[in-house]
PDB file of C-alpha atoms and ligand atoms in Angstrom:
ATOM      1  CA  MET D   1      -0.122   0.012   0.038  1.00 71.00           C
ATOM      2  CA  ALA D   2       1.789   3.027  -1.155  1.00 79.00           C
ATOM      3  CA  ILE D   3       2.409   5.511   1.748  1.00 93.00           C
ATOM      4  CA  SER D   4       3.008   8.377  -0.482  1.00 97.00           C
ATOM      5  CA  VAL D   5       1.004   8.206  -3.882  1.00 96.00           C
ATOM      6  CA  LYS D   6       2.784  11.038  -5.271  1.00 97.00           C
ATOM      7  CA  LEU D   7       5.863   9.278  -4.459  1.00 98.00           C
ATOM      8  CA  SER D   8       5.155   6.263  -5.533  1.00 96.00           C
ATOM      9  CA  ASP D   9       3.892   7.466  -9.084  1.00 97.00           C
ATOM     10  CA  ALA D  10       7.311   9.308  -9.407  1.00 97.00           C
ATOM     11  CA  ILE D  11       8.827   6.028  -8.820  1.00 96.00           C
ATOM     12  CA  GLU D  12       6.621   4.036 -11.524  1.00 96.00           C
ATOM     13  CA  ARG D  13       7.226   6.703 -13.934  1.00 97.00           C
ATOM     14  CA  GLY D  14      10.980   7.048 -13.497  1.00 95.00           C
ATOM     15  CA  GLU D  15      10.726  10.828 -12.451  1.00 98.00           C
ATOM     16  CA  PRO D  16      13.882  12.556 -11.063  1.00 98.00           C
ATOM     17  CA  ILE D  17      14.112  11.962  -7.132  1.00 98.00           C
ATOM     18  CA  VAL D  18      16.205  13.497  -4.950  1.00 98.00           C
ATOM     19  CA  VAL D  19      16.670  12.237  -1.250  1.00 98.00           C
ATOM     20  CA  LEU D  20      18.593  14.459   1.205  1.00 99.00           C
ATOM     21  CA  ALA D  21      19.873  12.984   4.301  1.00 98.00           C
ATOM     22  CA  GLY D  22      20.747  14.210   7.643  1.00 98.00           C
ATOM     23  CA  ALA D  23      22.427  12.803  10.838  1.00 96.00           C
ATOM     24  CA  GLY D  24      18.503  11.451  11.509  1.00 97.00           C
ATOM     25  CA  MET D  25      19.470   9.047   8.548  1.00 98.00           C
ATOM     26  CA  SER D  26      22.215   7.217  10.435  1.00 98.00           C
ATOM     27  CA  ALA D  27      20.859   7.319  14.153  1.00 97.00           C
ATOM     28  CA  GLU D  28      19.287   3.974  14.090  1.00 98.00           C
ATOM     29  CA  SER D  29      22.616   2.841  13.244  1.00 98.00           C
ATOM     30  CA  GLY D  30      23.673   4.271  16.501  1.00 96.00           C
ATOM     31  CA  VAL D  31      25.842   7.350  14.935  1.00 94.00           C
ATOM     32  CA  PRO D  32      25.167  10.232  17.378  1.00 85.00           C
ATOM     33  CA  THR D  33      23.267  12.949  15.724  1.00 84.00           C
ATOM     34  CA  PHE D  34      24.439  16.553  16.000  1.00 81.00           C
ATOM     35  CA  ARG D  35      21.657  18.584  17.849  1.00 76.00           C
ATOM     36  CA  GLY D  36      19.914  15.684  19.672  1.00 72.00           C
ATOM     37  CA  ASP D  37      19.968  15.069  23.242  1.00 71.00           C
ATOM     38  CA  ASP D  38      22.672  12.386  22.808  1.00 68.00           C
ATOM     39  CA  GLY D  39      24.355  14.972  20.185  1.00 69.00           C
ATOM     40  CA  LEU D  40      27.759  15.295  19.268  1.00 67.00           C
ATOM     41  CA  TRP D  41      27.641  18.829  20.173  1.00 61.00           C
ATOM     42  CA  LYS D  42      26.267  18.730  23.484  1.00 63.00           C
ATOM     43  CA  ASN D  43      29.642  18.268  24.898  1.00 71.00           C
ATOM     44  CA  TYR D  44      31.227  20.954  22.395  1.00 75.00           C
ATOM     45  CA  ARG D  45      30.126  23.989  20.478  1.00 74.00           C
ATOM     46  CA  PRO D  46      30.492  23.602  16.673  1.00 65.00           C
ATOM     47  CA  GLU D  47      32.979  26.616  16.912  1.00 66.00           C
ATOM     48  CA  GLU D  48      35.047  24.838  19.574  1.00 79.00           C
ATOM     49  CA  LEU D  49      35.967  21.925  17.239  1.00 89.00           C
ATOM     50  CA  ALA D  50      34.528  22.008  13.507  1.00 93.00           C
ATOM     51  CA  THR D  51      36.210  24.903  12.624  1.00 95.00           C
ATOM     52  CA  TYR D  52      39.277  25.542  10.498  1.00 96.00           C
ATOM     53  CA  SER D  53      40.221  27.972  13.261  1.00 95.00           C
ATOM     54  CA  ALA D  54      39.981  25.352  15.988  1.00 94.00           C
ATOM     55  CA  PHE D  55      42.124  22.968  13.935  1.00 96.00           C
ATOM     56  CA  VAL D  56      45.037  25.654  13.384  1.00 95.00           C
ATOM     57  CA  ARG D  57      44.231  26.380  17.322  1.00 94.00           C
ATOM     58  CA  ASP D  58      44.381  23.038  18.776  1.00 93.00           C
ATOM     59  CA  PRO D  59      44.975  20.271  16.013  1.00 95.00           C
ATOM     60  CA  LYS D  60      45.502  17.340  18.503  1.00 93.00           C
ATOM     61  CA  LEU D  61      41.915  18.043  20.134  1.00 90.00           C
ATOM     62  CA  VAL D  62      40.370  18.390  16.823  1.00 93.00           C
ATOM     63  CA  TRP D  63      41.837  15.024  15.803  1.00 93.00           C
ATOM     64  CA  GLU D  64      40.900  13.703  19.270  1.00 90.00           C
ATOM     65  CA  TRP D  65      37.361  13.873  18.698  1.00 89.00           C
ATOM     66  CA  TYR D  66      37.366  12.755  15.143  1.00 92.00           C
ATOM     67  CA  ASN D  67      39.125   9.723  16.345  1.00 90.00           C
ATOM     68  CA  TRP D  68      36.353   9.564  19.358  1.00 86.00           C
ATOM     69  CA  ARG D  69      33.778  10.146  16.491  1.00 89.00           C
ATOM     70  CA  ARG D  70      35.237   7.449  13.973  1.00 92.00           C
ATOM     71  CA  SER D  71      35.826   4.937  16.587  1.00 90.00           C
ATOM     72  CA  LYS D  72      31.701   5.435  17.255  1.00 88.00           C
ATOM     73  CA  ILE D  73      30.714   5.155  13.683  1.00 94.00           C
ATOM     74  CA  LYS D  74      33.104   1.978  13.274  1.00 93.00           C
ATOM     75  CA  GLY D  75      30.631  -0.180  14.636  1.00 91.00           C
ATOM     76  CA  CYS D  76      27.893   1.054  13.016  1.00 97.00           C
ATOM     77  CA  SER D  77      26.335  -0.594  10.103  1.00 98.00           C
ATOM     78  CA  PRO D  78      23.890   0.784   7.555  1.00 98.00           C
ATOM     79  CA  ASN D  79      19.944   0.391   8.582  1.00 98.00           C
ATOM     80  CA  PRO D  80      16.672  -0.044   6.622  1.00 98.00           C
ATOM     81  CA  ALA D  81      16.658   3.476   5.466  1.00 98.00           C
ATOM     82  CA  HIS D  82      20.207   3.124   4.098  1.00 98.00           C
ATOM     83  CA  ASN D  83      19.303  -0.059   2.551  1.00 98.00           C
ATOM     84  CA  ALA D  84      16.305   1.117   0.934  1.00 98.00           C
ATOM     85  CA  VAL D  85      18.159   4.142  -0.354  1.00 98.00           C
ATOM     86  CA  THR D  86      20.435   1.608  -2.294  1.00 98.00           C
ATOM     87  CA  LEU D  87      17.379  -0.459  -3.513  1.00 97.00           C
ATOM     88  CA  LEU D  88      15.826   2.761  -4.814  1.00 98.00           C
ATOM     89  CA  GLU D  89      19.305   3.445  -6.749  1.00 98.00           C
ATOM     90  CA  GLY D  90      18.892   0.023  -8.495  1.00 97.00           C
ATOM     91  CA  LYS D  91      15.206   0.588  -9.344  1.00 96.00           C
ATOM     92  CA  LEU D  92      15.945   4.393 -10.666  1.00 97.00           C
ATOM     93  CA  GLY D  93      19.767   4.856 -11.438  1.00 97.00           C
ATOM     94  CA  ASP D  94      20.874   7.927 -12.400  1.00 97.00           C
ATOM     95  CA  LYS D  95      17.334   9.181 -11.815  1.00 98.00           C
ATOM     96  CA  LEU D  96      17.813   9.125  -8.086  1.00 98.00           C
ATOM     97  CA  THR D  97      20.143  12.003  -6.540  1.00 98.00           C
ATOM     98  CA  LEU D  98      21.377  11.124  -2.996  1.00 98.00           C
ATOM     99  CA  VAL D  99      22.709  14.044  -1.346  1.00 98.00           C
ATOM    100  CA  THR D 100      23.551  13.341   2.219  1.00 98.00           C
ATOM    101  CA  GLN D 101      25.364  15.848   4.775  1.00 98.00           C
ATOM    102  CA  ASN D 102      26.258  12.717   7.043  1.00 98.00           C
ATOM    103  CA  VAL D 103      30.084  12.098   6.574  1.00 97.00           C
ATOM    104  CA  ASP D 104      30.023   8.791   8.141  1.00 97.00           C
ATOM    105  CA  GLY D 105      30.172   6.687   4.788  1.00 97.00           C
ATOM    106  CA  LEU D 106      27.359   4.655   5.665  1.00 98.00           C
ATOM    107  CA  HIS D 107      25.606   5.283   2.298  1.00 98.00           C
ATOM    108  CA  ARG D 108      28.898   3.381   0.715  1.00 98.00           C
ATOM    109  CA  ASP D 109      28.683   0.782   3.261  1.00 98.00           C
ATOM    110  CA  ALA D 110      24.856   0.024   2.231  1.00 98.00           C
ATOM    111  CA  GLY D 111      26.083  -0.301  -1.533  1.00 98.00           C
ATOM    112  CA  THR D 112      24.652   3.023  -2.648  1.00 98.00           C
ATOM    113  CA  ARG D 113      27.015   3.860  -5.838  1.00 97.00           C
ATOM    114  CA  ASN D 114      26.541   7.676  -6.353  1.00 96.00           C
ATOM    115  CA  TYR D 115      25.851  10.274  -3.862  1.00 98.00           C
ATOM    116  CA  LEU D 116      27.087  13.591  -3.086  1.00 98.00           C
ATOM    117  CA  GLU D 117      28.626  13.893   0.241  1.00 98.00           C
ATOM    118  CA  VAL D 118      28.190  17.639   0.505  1.00 98.00           C
ATOM    119  CA  HIS D 119      30.160  18.112   3.832  1.00 97.00           C
ATOM    120  CA  GLY D 120      32.675  15.588   3.226  1.00 97.00           C
ATOM    121  CA  CYS D 121      33.716  12.183   4.498  1.00 97.00           C
ATOM    122  CA  ILE D 122      35.192  11.292   8.066  1.00 95.00           C
ATOM    123  CA  TRP D 123      37.260   8.392   6.342  1.00 95.00           C
ATOM    124  CA  GLU D 124      39.053  11.026   4.373  1.00 95.00           C
ATOM    125  CA  VAL D 125      42.071  13.171   4.879  1.00 94.00           C
ATOM    126  CA  ARG D 126      43.645  15.982   3.177  1.00 94.00           C
ATOM    127  CA  CYS D 127      47.365  17.852   3.717  1.00 95.00           C
ATOM    128  CA  LEU D 128      47.141  21.674   4.164  1.00 95.00           C
ATOM    129  CA  LYS D 129      50.632  21.940   2.773  1.00 96.00           C
ATOM    130  CA  CYS D 130      50.573  19.451  -0.455  1.00 96.00           C
ATOM    131  CA  GLY D 131      46.766  18.958  -0.808  1.00 94.00           C
ATOM    132  CA  LEU D 132      47.433  15.153  -1.184  1.00 92.00           C
ATOM    133  CA  SER D 133      43.914  13.639  -0.032  1.00 92.00           C
ATOM    134  CA  GLY D 134      43.235  10.080   0.935  1.00 90.00           C
ATOM    135  CA  GLU D 135      41.418   7.255   2.562  1.00 86.00           C
ATOM    136  CA  LEU D 136      42.593   7.262   6.467  1.00 82.00           C
ATOM    137  CA  ARG D 137      44.339   4.271   8.232  1.00 70.00           C
ATOM    138  CA  ASP D 138      43.783   4.078  11.801  1.00 68.00           C
ATOM    139  CA  ILE D 139      46.308   6.734  13.629  1.00 71.00           C
ATOM    140  CA  PRO D 140      46.733   6.238  17.257  1.00 74.00           C
ATOM    141  CA  ASP D 141      45.873   8.859  19.841  1.00 73.00           C
ATOM    142  CA  GLU D 142      49.508   9.353  20.583  1.00 76.00           C
ATOM    143  CA  SER D 143      50.803  10.467  16.976  1.00 85.00           C
ATOM    144  CA  LEU D 144      48.084  13.041  16.443  1.00 89.00           C
ATOM    145  CA  PRO D 145      48.132  15.223  14.580  1.00 93.00           C
ATOM    146  CA  PRO D 146      49.014  13.182  11.812  1.00 92.00           C
ATOM    147  CA  LYS D 147      51.679  14.589   9.437  1.00 92.00           C
ATOM    148  CA  CYS D 148      51.915  14.070   5.464  1.00 91.00           C
ATOM    149  CA  THR D 149      55.242  12.894   4.068  1.00 90.00           C
ATOM    150  CA  CYS D 150      55.859  16.613   2.921  1.00 94.00           C
ATOM    151  CA  GLY D 151      55.692  17.228   6.361  1.00 93.00           C
ATOM    152  CA  GLY D 152      52.174  19.226   6.174  1.00 94.00           C
ATOM    153  CA  LEU D 153      49.452  18.774   8.675  1.00 95.00           C
ATOM    154  CA  VAL D 154      46.692  16.380   7.765  1.00 94.00           C
ATOM    155  CA  ARG D 155      43.231  17.462   8.415  1.00 96.00           C
ATOM    156  CA  PRO D 156      39.677  15.624   8.515  1.00 96.00           C
ATOM    157  CA  GLY D 157      38.478  15.403   4.816  1.00 97.00           C
ATOM    158  CA  VAL D 158      34.898  17.245   6.087  1.00 97.00           C
ATOM    159  CA  VAL D 159      33.702  20.888   5.203  1.00 98.00           C
ATOM    160  CA  TRP D 160      33.951  23.189   8.663  1.00 97.00           C
ATOM    161  CA  PHE D 161      31.699  25.814   9.608  1.00 95.00           C
ATOM    162  CA  GLY D 162      32.880  29.129   7.954  1.00 95.00           C
ATOM    163  CA  GLU D 163      34.244  26.851   4.896  1.00 97.00           C
ATOM    164  CA  SER D 164      32.365  26.606   1.555  1.00 97.00           C
ATOM    165  CA  LEU D 165      31.179  23.470   0.373  1.00 97.00           C
ATOM    166  CA  PRO D 166      33.075  22.240  -2.502  1.00 96.00           C
ATOM    167  CA  GLU D 167      31.550  24.165  -5.614  1.00 97.00           C
ATOM    168  CA  HIS D 168      31.035  21.214  -8.079  1.00 98.00           C
ATOM    169  CA  ILE D 169      29.333  19.270  -5.413  1.00 98.00           C
ATOM    170  CA  LEU D 170      27.243  22.206  -4.088  1.00 98.00           C
ATOM    171  CA  SER D 171      26.024  22.979  -7.887  1.00 98.00           C
ATOM    172  CA  ALA D 172      25.151  19.390  -8.627  1.00 98.00           C
ATOM    173  CA  ALA D 173      23.043  19.253  -5.356  1.00 98.00           C
ATOM    174  CA  PHE D 174      21.289  22.945  -6.182  1.00 98.00           C
ATOM    175  CA  ARG D 175      20.730  21.490 -10.008  1.00 98.00           C
ATOM    176  CA  ALA D 176      19.072  18.025  -8.963  1.00 98.00           C
ATOM    177  CA  SER D 177      16.995  20.146  -6.100  1.00 98.00           C
ATOM    178  CA  ALA D 178      15.672  22.289  -8.984  1.00 98.00           C
ATOM    179  CA  GLU D 179      15.041  19.815 -11.429  1.00 98.00           C
ATOM    180  CA  CYS D 180      13.308  16.995  -9.456  1.00 98.00           C
ATOM    181  CA  ALA D 181       9.789  15.782  -9.162  1.00 98.00           C
ATOM    182  CA  VAL D 182       9.975  14.502  -5.664  1.00 98.00           C
ATOM    183  CA  MET D 183      12.418  15.517  -2.952  1.00 98.00           C
ATOM    184  CA  VAL D 184      12.417  13.264   0.532  1.00 98.00           C
ATOM    185  CA  VAL D 185      13.990  14.769   2.895  1.00 99.00           C
ATOM    186  CA  ILE D 186      15.192  12.368   5.870  1.00 98.00           C
ATOM    187  CA  GLY D 187      16.450  12.734   9.005  1.00 98.00           C
ATOM    188  CA  THR D 188      17.838  16.649   9.187  1.00 98.00           C
ATOM    189  CA  SER D 189      17.129  19.840  11.753  1.00 96.00           C
ATOM    190  CA  GLY D 190      17.625  22.199   8.549  1.00 96.00           C
ATOM    191  CA  VAL D 191      19.424  24.545  10.238  1.00 93.00           C
ATOM    192  CA  VAL D 192      22.584  23.841   8.277  1.00 95.00           C
ATOM    193  CA  TYR D 193      23.219  26.092   5.472  1.00 96.00           C
ATOM    194  CA  PRO D 194      23.376  26.193   2.196  1.00 98.00           C
ATOM    195  CA  VAL D 195      22.307  22.714   2.215  1.00 98.00           C
ATOM    196  CA  ALA D 196      19.156  23.514   4.352  1.00 98.00           C
ATOM    197  CA  HIS D 197      18.038  25.666   1.403  1.00 98.00           C
ATOM    198  CA  LEU D 198      17.428  22.753  -0.909  1.00 98.00           C
ATOM    199  CA  PRO D 199      14.165  21.752  -0.153  1.00 98.00           C
ATOM    200  CA  GLN D 200      12.931  25.382  -0.516  1.00 98.00           C
ATOM    201  CA  VAL D 201      15.079  25.239  -4.161  1.00 98.00           C
ATOM    202  CA  ALA D 202      12.955  21.898  -4.881  1.00 98.00           C
ATOM    203  CA  ARG D 203       9.664  23.417  -3.586  1.00 98.00           C
ATOM    204  CA  GLU D 204       9.913  26.846  -5.615  1.00 98.00           C
ATOM    205  CA  ASN D 205      10.411  24.759  -8.976  1.00 98.00           C
ATOM    206  CA  GLY D 206       7.203  22.819  -8.115  1.00 98.00           C
ATOM    207  CA  ALA D 207       8.589  19.409  -6.589  1.00 98.00           C
ATOM    208  CA  HIS D 208       6.573  17.427  -3.993  1.00 98.00           C
ATOM    209  CA  VAL D 209       8.543  17.884  -0.968  1.00 98.00           C
ATOM    210  CA  ILE D 210       8.351  14.646   1.503  1.00 98.00           C
ATOM    211  CA  ASP D 211       9.780  15.384   5.080  1.00 98.00           C
ATOM    212  CA  VAL D 212      10.797  12.034   7.409  1.00 98.00           C
ATOM    213  CA  ASN D 213      11.717  13.122  10.874  1.00 98.00           C
ATOM    214  CA  LEU D 214      10.845  12.424  14.465  1.00 98.00           C
ATOM    215  CA  GLU D 215       9.956  15.709  15.272  1.00 98.00           C
ATOM    216  CA  ARG D 216       8.645  19.027  13.401  1.00 98.00           C
ATOM    217  CA  THR D 217      11.521  21.302  11.735  1.00 98.00           C
ATOM    218  CA  PRO D 218      11.366  24.261   9.195  1.00 97.00           C
ATOM    219  CA  ILE D 219      11.727  22.035   6.634  1.00 98.00           C
ATOM    220  CA  SER D 220       8.487  20.311   7.884  1.00 98.00           C
ATOM    221  CA  ASP D 221       6.816  23.738   7.444  1.00 98.00           C
ATOM    222  CA  ILE D 222       7.231  23.779   3.624  1.00 98.00           C
ATOM    223  CA  ALA D 223       6.652  20.226   3.217  1.00 98.00           C
ATOM    224  CA  ASP D 224       3.513  18.426   1.272  1.00 98.00           C
ATOM    225  CA  GLU D 225       3.852  15.170   3.328  1.00 98.00           C
ATOM    226  CA  VAL D 226       5.682  14.812   6.539  1.00 98.00           C
ATOM    227  CA  PHE D 227       6.300  11.618   8.747  1.00 98.00           C
ATOM    228  CA  LEU D 228       6.828  11.873  12.175  1.00 98.00           C
ATOM    229  CA  SER D 229       8.466   8.215  12.484  1.00 98.00           C
ATOM    230  CA  PRO D 230      11.774   6.701  12.608  1.00 98.00           C
ATOM    231  CA  ALA D 231      13.456   6.776   8.975  1.00 98.00           C
ATOM    232  CA  GLY D 232      14.434   2.814   9.248  1.00 98.00           C
ATOM    233  CA  ASP D 233      10.736   2.361   9.403  1.00 97.00           C
ATOM    234  CA  VAL D 234       9.184   4.981   7.083  1.00 97.00           C
ATOM    235  CA  VAL D 235      11.590   4.831   4.423  1.00 98.00           C
ATOM    236  CA  PRO D 236      11.525   1.069   3.321  1.00 97.00           C
ATOM    237  CA  LYS D 237       7.721   1.754   3.021  1.00 97.00           C
ATOM    238  CA  LEU D 238       7.623   4.583   1.351  1.00 97.00           C
ATOM    239  CA  PHE D 239      10.386   3.597  -1.346  1.00 96.00           C
ATOM    240  CA  GLY D 240       7.533   0.867  -1.561  1.00 89.00           C
ATOM    241  CA  MET D 241       9.800  -1.886  -0.119  1.00 82.00           C
ATOM    242  CA  MET D 242       9.304  -3.601   2.923  1.00 62.00           C
ATOM    243  CA  GLY D 243      11.870  -3.886   5.755  1.00 44.00           C
TER     244      GLY D 243
HETATM  245  C1  BV8 R 301      29.110  28.192   3.968  1.00 87.63           C
HETATM  246  C2  BV8 R 301      30.965  18.823   8.788  1.00 87.63           C
HETATM  247  C3  BV8 R 301      29.928  29.912   3.235  1.00 87.63           C
HETATM  248  C4  BV8 R 301      32.152  18.485   9.932  1.00 87.63           C
HETATM  249  C5  BV8 R 301      29.420  19.828   8.721  1.00 87.63           C
HETATM  250  C6  BV8 R 301      28.249  32.342  11.148  1.00 87.63           C
HETATM  251  C7  BV8 R 301      29.335  32.157  10.730  1.00 87.63           C
HETATM  252  C8  BV8 R 301      30.057  31.427   9.789  1.00 87.63           C
HETATM  253  C9  BV8 R 301      29.091  30.526   9.180  1.00 87.63           C
HETATM  254  C10 BV8 R 301      27.709  31.056   9.026  1.00 87.63           C
HETATM  255  C11 BV8 R 301      27.303  31.937  10.395  1.00 87.63           C
HETATM  256  N1  BV8 R 301      25.849  31.604  10.348  1.00 87.63           N
HETATM  257  C12 BV8 R 301      25.660  30.817   9.645  1.00 87.63           C
HETATM  258  C13 BV8 R 301      26.582  30.269   8.880  1.00 87.63           C
HETATM  259  C14 BV8 R 301      26.764  29.388   7.640  1.00 87.63           C
HETATM  260  C15 BV8 R 301      26.939  27.901   8.336  1.00 87.63           C
HETATM  261  C16 BV8 R 301      25.919  27.427   9.092  1.00 87.63           C
HETATM  262  O1  BV8 R 301      24.749  27.058   8.769  1.00 87.63           O
HETATM  263  N2  BV8 R 301      25.740  27.596  10.321  1.00 87.63           N
HETATM  264  C17 BV8 R 301      24.285  27.178  11.120  1.00 87.63           C
HETATM  265  C18 BV8 R 301      24.962  26.181  12.325  1.00 87.63           C
HETATM  266  C19 BV8 R 301      23.455  28.447  11.636  1.00 87.63           C
HETATM  267  N3  BV8 R 301      27.271  27.196   7.579  1.00 87.63           N
HETATM  268  C20 BV8 R 301      28.550  27.056   6.935  1.00 87.63           C
HETATM  269  O2  BV8 R 301      29.475  27.420   7.686  1.00 87.63           O
HETATM  270  C21 BV8 R 301      28.620  25.964   5.680  1.00 87.63           C
HETATM  271  N4  BV8 R 301      29.573  26.806   4.842  1.00 87.63           N
HETATM  272  O3  BV8 R 301      28.230  28.483   4.451  1.00 87.63           O
HETATM  273  O4  BV8 R 301      30.348  28.481   3.750  1.00 87.63           O
HETATM  274  C22 BV8 R 301      30.375  30.656   4.153  1.00 87.63           C
HETATM  275  C23 BV8 R 301      31.579  30.847   4.152  1.00 87.63           C
HETATM  276  C24 BV8 R 301      32.365  31.757   5.324  1.00 87.63           C
HETATM  277  C25 BV8 R 301      31.403  32.480   6.272  1.00 87.63           C
HETATM  278  C26 BV8 R 301      29.964  32.042   6.209  1.00 87.63           C
HETATM  279  C27 BV8 R 301      29.780  31.424   5.287  1.00 87.63           C
HETATM  280  C28 BV8 R 301      29.381  24.801   6.087  1.00 87.63           C
HETATM  281  C29 BV8 R 301      28.442  23.872   6.810  1.00 87.63           C
HETATM  282  C30 BV8 R 301      28.884  22.706   6.961  1.00 87.63           C
HETATM  283  C31 BV8 R 301      29.507  22.560   8.303  1.00 87.63           C
HETATM  284  N5  BV8 R 301      29.571  20.724   8.419  1.00 87.63           N
HETATM  285  N6  BV8 R 301      29.555  18.583   9.399  1.00 87.63           N
HETATM  286  C32 BV8 R 301      31.869  17.345  10.583  1.00 87.63           C
HETATM  287  O5  BV8 R 301      30.877  16.578  10.484  1.00 87.63           O
HETATM  288  O6  BV8 R 301      32.579  17.387  11.920  1.00 87.63           O
HETATM  289  S1  BV8 R 301      27.728  20.255   9.540  1.00 87.63           S
HETATM  290  C33 BV8 R 301      26.831  18.857  10.504  1.00 87.63           C
HETATM  291  O7  BV8 R 301      25.493  19.566  10.711  1.00 87.63           O
HETATM  292  C34 BV8 R 301      26.432  17.822   9.704  1.00 87.63           C
HETATM  293  O8  BV8 R 301      27.337  17.914   8.684  1.00 87.63           O
HETATM  294  C35 BV8 R 301      25.166  17.453   9.798  1.00 87.63           C
HETATM  295  O9  BV8 R 301      24.857  16.855   9.142  1.00 87.63           O
HETATM  296  C36 BV8 R 301      24.555  19.072   9.851  1.00 87.63           C
HETATM  297  C37 BV8 R 301      23.391  19.121   9.903  1.00 87.63           C
HETATM  298  O10 BV8 R 301      22.880  18.673  10.832  1.00 87.63           O
HETATM  299  P1  BV8 R 301      22.141  17.453  11.047  1.00 87.63           P
HETATM  300  O11 BV8 R 301      22.136  16.551   9.594  1.00 87.63           O
HETATM  301  O12 BV8 R 301      20.437  17.854  10.257  1.00 87.63           O
HETATM  302  O13 BV8 R 301      21.884  16.640  12.140  1.00 87.63           O
HETATM  303  P2  BV8 R 301      20.810  17.051  13.270  1.00 87.63           P
HETATM  304  O14 BV8 R 301      21.419  16.604  14.528  1.00 87.63           O
HETATM  305  O15 BV8 R 301      21.047  18.735  13.371  1.00 87.63           O
HETATM  306  O16 BV8 R 301      19.538  16.934  13.069  1.00 87.63           O
HETATM  307  C38 BV8 R 301      19.238  15.494  12.909  1.00 87.63           C
HETATM  308  C39 BV8 R 301      17.657  15.406  12.796  1.00 87.63           C
HETATM  309  O17 BV8 R 301      17.385  14.028  12.652  1.00 87.63           O
HETATM  310  C40 BV8 R 301      16.677  15.861  13.876  1.00 87.63           C
HETATM  311  O18 BV8 R 301      15.941  16.677  13.441  1.00 87.63           O
HETATM  312  C41 BV8 R 301      16.246  14.801  14.550  1.00 87.63           C
HETATM  313  O19 BV8 R 301      14.557  14.910  15.098  1.00 87.63           O
HETATM  314  C42 BV8 R 301      16.056  13.756  13.525  1.00 87.63           C
HETATM  315  N7  BV8 R 301      16.195  12.270  13.803  1.00 87.63           N
HETATM  316  C43 BV8 R 301      17.010  11.654  14.444  1.00 87.63           C
HETATM  317  N8  BV8 R 301      16.711  10.241  14.794  1.00 87.63           N
HETATM  318  C44 BV8 R 301      15.783  10.157  13.461  1.00 87.63           C
HETATM  319  C45 BV8 R 301      15.704  11.188  13.062  1.00 87.63           C
HETATM  320  N9  BV8 R 301      14.915  11.096  12.013  1.00 87.63           N
HETATM  321  C46 BV8 R 301      14.284  10.306  11.458  1.00 87.63           C
HETATM  322  N10 BV8 R 301      14.635   9.095  11.895  1.00 87.63           N
HETATM  323  C47 BV8 R 301      15.282   9.121  13.231  1.00 87.63           C
HETATM  324  N11 BV8 R 301      15.656   7.997  13.759  1.00 87.63           N
HETATM  325 ZN1   ZN R 302      51.642  17.170   2.104  1.00 87.63          ZN
END
């Protein structure tokens, strides 16, 4: 039984669909969200740690926070919401655009092949000096902050507050949002810009906007349909798949 006729019709007709994912997508996998009561930010203010100036001021502290976060994510696996997106990609191919604010890498673990990681990836690193980037092997706390072979300081491959998002990724996300028939927003509080603007872009271009969250957010107010339920429960049903 279709719980969103508009979405089911769009999937059947192979119309372009955008899925916009936030931390709530990974919550049931055990990844702490940013602003929930177990939120990552609860112990720290974003300005303290997720900014370039914080990193330059105290790279070891910032690296310890990212090491802690990676240790929490390492034990997490994709949940039915991630798996449903992978199945939908199998059905829609490049008609599906997944825009994720999450840096946890769980969409990749779920087998989703194409996605726009607008805030980067916690498993990637980049050298401040030579720009060399790559995957992260485990870095023992005692050897933090890691140094590149060129001697430069290595940073987490994520977008910090006050940093611009990668231009080609951001423009692809805006373009997909402006061209989609339906946007499904999953688990975001809609406070971080410029990504929080995407549902408005979709709506202004005539898309049907669906919001999945545990609570209402500013995005709920502009959505055509709001499902206040856990993503792992609702998303498979929304995409017409069980479990
Ligand atoms: C930019 C990577 C141009 C790092 C992140 C003042 C000074 C400087 C900048 C600004 C400023 N005022 C505004 C700005 C712009 C700023 C911004 O928006 N700030 C906000 C806080 C006001 N944005 C930026 O700086 C961006 N860059 O604008 O560049 C510029 C340049 C210079 C100066 C100005 C502008 C860069 C933003 C990227 C920051 N990096 N992450 C890292 O991870 O360490 S953001 C971080 O928040 C994560 O990526 C996260 O994804 C993102 C958004 O949070 P959510 O995903 O929504 O998560 P949250 O916990 O908030 O919500 C979870 C939701 O899920 C909740 O609603 C909950 O109810 C729901 N939920 C929970 N469980 C479930 C569920 N839903 C369903 N099922 C469940 N089971
Ligand atoms: Zn280097």
